[in-house]
Coordinates of C-alpha atoms in Angstrom, one line a residue:
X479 CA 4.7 12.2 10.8
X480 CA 5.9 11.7 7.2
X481 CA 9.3 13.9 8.1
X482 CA 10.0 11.5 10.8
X483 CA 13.2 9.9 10.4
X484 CA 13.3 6.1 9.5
X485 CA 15.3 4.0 12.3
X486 CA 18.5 3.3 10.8
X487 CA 18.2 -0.1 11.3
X488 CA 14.7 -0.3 9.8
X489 CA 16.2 1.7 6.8
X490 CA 19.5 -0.9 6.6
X491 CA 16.8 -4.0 6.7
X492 CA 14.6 -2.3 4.0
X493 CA 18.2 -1.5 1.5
X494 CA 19.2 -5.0 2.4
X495 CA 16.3 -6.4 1.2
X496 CA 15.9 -4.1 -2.0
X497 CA 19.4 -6.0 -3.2
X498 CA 17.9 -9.2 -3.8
X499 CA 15.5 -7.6 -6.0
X500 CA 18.0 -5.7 -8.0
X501 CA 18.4 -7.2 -11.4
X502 CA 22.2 -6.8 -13.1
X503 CA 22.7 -3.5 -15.4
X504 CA 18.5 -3.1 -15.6
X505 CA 16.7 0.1 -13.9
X506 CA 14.4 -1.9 -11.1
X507 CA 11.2 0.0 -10.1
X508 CA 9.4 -0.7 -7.1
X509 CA 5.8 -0.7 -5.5
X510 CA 5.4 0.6 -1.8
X511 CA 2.1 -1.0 -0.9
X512 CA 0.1 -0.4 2.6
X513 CA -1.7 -3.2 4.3
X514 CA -3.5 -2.4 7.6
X515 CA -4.6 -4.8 10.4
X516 CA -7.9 -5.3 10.0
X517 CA -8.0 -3.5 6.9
X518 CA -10.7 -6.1 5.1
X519 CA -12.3 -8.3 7.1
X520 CA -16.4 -9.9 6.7
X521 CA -17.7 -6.2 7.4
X522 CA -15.2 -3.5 6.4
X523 CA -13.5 -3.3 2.9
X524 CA -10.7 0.2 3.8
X525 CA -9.1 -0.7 -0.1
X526 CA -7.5 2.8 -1.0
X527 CA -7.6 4.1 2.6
X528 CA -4.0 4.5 2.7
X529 CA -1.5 5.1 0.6
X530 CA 0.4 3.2 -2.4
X531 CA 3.2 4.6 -4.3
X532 CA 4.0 3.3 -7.7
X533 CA 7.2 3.5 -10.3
X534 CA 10.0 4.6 -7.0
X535 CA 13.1 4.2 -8.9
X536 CA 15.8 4.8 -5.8
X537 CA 16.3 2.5 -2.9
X538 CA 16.3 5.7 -0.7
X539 CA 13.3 6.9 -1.9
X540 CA 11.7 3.4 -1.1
X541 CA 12.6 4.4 2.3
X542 CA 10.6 7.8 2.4
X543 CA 7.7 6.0 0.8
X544 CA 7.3 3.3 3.5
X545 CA 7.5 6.1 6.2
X546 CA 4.7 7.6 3.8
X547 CA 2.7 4.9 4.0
X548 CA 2.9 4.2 7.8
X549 CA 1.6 7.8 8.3
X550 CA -0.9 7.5 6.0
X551 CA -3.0 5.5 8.5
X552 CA -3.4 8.7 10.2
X553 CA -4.8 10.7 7.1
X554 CA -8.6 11.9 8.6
X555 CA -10.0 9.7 5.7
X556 CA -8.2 6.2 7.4
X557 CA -8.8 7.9 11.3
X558 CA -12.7 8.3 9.7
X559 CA -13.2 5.5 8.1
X560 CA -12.1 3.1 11.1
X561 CA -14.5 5.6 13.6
X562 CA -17.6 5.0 11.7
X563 CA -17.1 1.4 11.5
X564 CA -16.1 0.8 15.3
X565 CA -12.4 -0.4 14.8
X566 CA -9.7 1.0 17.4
X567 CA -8.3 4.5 15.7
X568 CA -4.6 3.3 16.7
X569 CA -4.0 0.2 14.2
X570 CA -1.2 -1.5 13.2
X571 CA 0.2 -1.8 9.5
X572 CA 2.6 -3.5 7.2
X573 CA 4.0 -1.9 4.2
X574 CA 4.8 -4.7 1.5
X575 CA 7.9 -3.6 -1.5
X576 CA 7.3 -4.9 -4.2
X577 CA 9.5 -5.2 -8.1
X578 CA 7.1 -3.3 -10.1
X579 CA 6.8 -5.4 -13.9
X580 CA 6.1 -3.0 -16.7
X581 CA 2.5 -3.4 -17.6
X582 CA 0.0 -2.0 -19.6
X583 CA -2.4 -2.3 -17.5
X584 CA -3.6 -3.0 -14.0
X585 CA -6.5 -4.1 -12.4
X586 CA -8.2 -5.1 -9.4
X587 CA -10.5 -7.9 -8.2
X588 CA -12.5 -8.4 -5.8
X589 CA -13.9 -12.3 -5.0
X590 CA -17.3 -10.8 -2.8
X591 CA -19.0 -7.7 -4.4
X592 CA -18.0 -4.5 -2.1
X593 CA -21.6 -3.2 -2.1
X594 CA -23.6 -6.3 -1.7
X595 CA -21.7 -8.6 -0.4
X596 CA -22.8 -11.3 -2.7
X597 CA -20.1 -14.3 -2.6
X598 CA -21.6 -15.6 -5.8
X599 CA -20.7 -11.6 -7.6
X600 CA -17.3 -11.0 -8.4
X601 CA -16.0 -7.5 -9.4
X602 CA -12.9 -6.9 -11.8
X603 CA -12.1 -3.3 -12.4
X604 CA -9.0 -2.2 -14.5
X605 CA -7.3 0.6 -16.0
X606 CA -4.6 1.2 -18.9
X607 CA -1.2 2.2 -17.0
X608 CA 0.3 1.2 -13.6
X609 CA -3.2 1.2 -11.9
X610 CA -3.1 4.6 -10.1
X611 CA -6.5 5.8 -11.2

């Protein structure tokens, strides 16, 4: 699924799109970021399930990494994770391109605590570096 070809069109939107990013004579870096329907909802939490790519310095490699991330949906971790928790194995997802900003460090938080579900227990995890740990 990840050798697939991009529709050209699809692929003409996405370079469009990556120009109004661009920033004069300065080397722009993106993040290709997954987001499945129904990803996180009251009773699942599929953070990490697919795939995120990080520091893509060519708007045609932006490209392969969306196509990446669409077929990461149908890794056997995503495929098992929605079976066990009763959610249709054929789901839909947006992939979200970001401008990456040069950080020294990345986090993540979460506003409901994954294992408990406690509203009142918020969890903030973070890591030196672009967050890929």
């Amino acid at each position: 699924m990840e050798n697939t070809p991009v529709l050209h069109t699809v692929q003409n939107e996405i370079l469009d799109s990556l120009k109004s990013l661009e920033s004069g004579n300065r080397q722009v870096m993106y993040a290709v970021r997954s987001s499945a329907v129904g990803e996180d909802s009251e009773d699942t939490s599929a953070t990490g399930q697919n795939s995120t790519f990080l520091g893509i310095k060519e708007p045609g490699q932006v490209v392969k990494y969306v196509a990446h991330c669409w077929a990461s949906l149908y890794t056997h971790q995503s495929v098992e994770y929605r079976r066990q928790h009763g959610m249709p194995i054929r789901a839909a997802m947006g992939v979200c391109v970001q401008q990456m900003v040069d950080a020294d460090a990345a986090g993540v938080m979460l506003t409901r605590h994954p294992i408990t579900g406690n509203p009142r227990d918020i969890l903030i995890t973070s890591n030196y570096g672009l967050g890929e740990v």
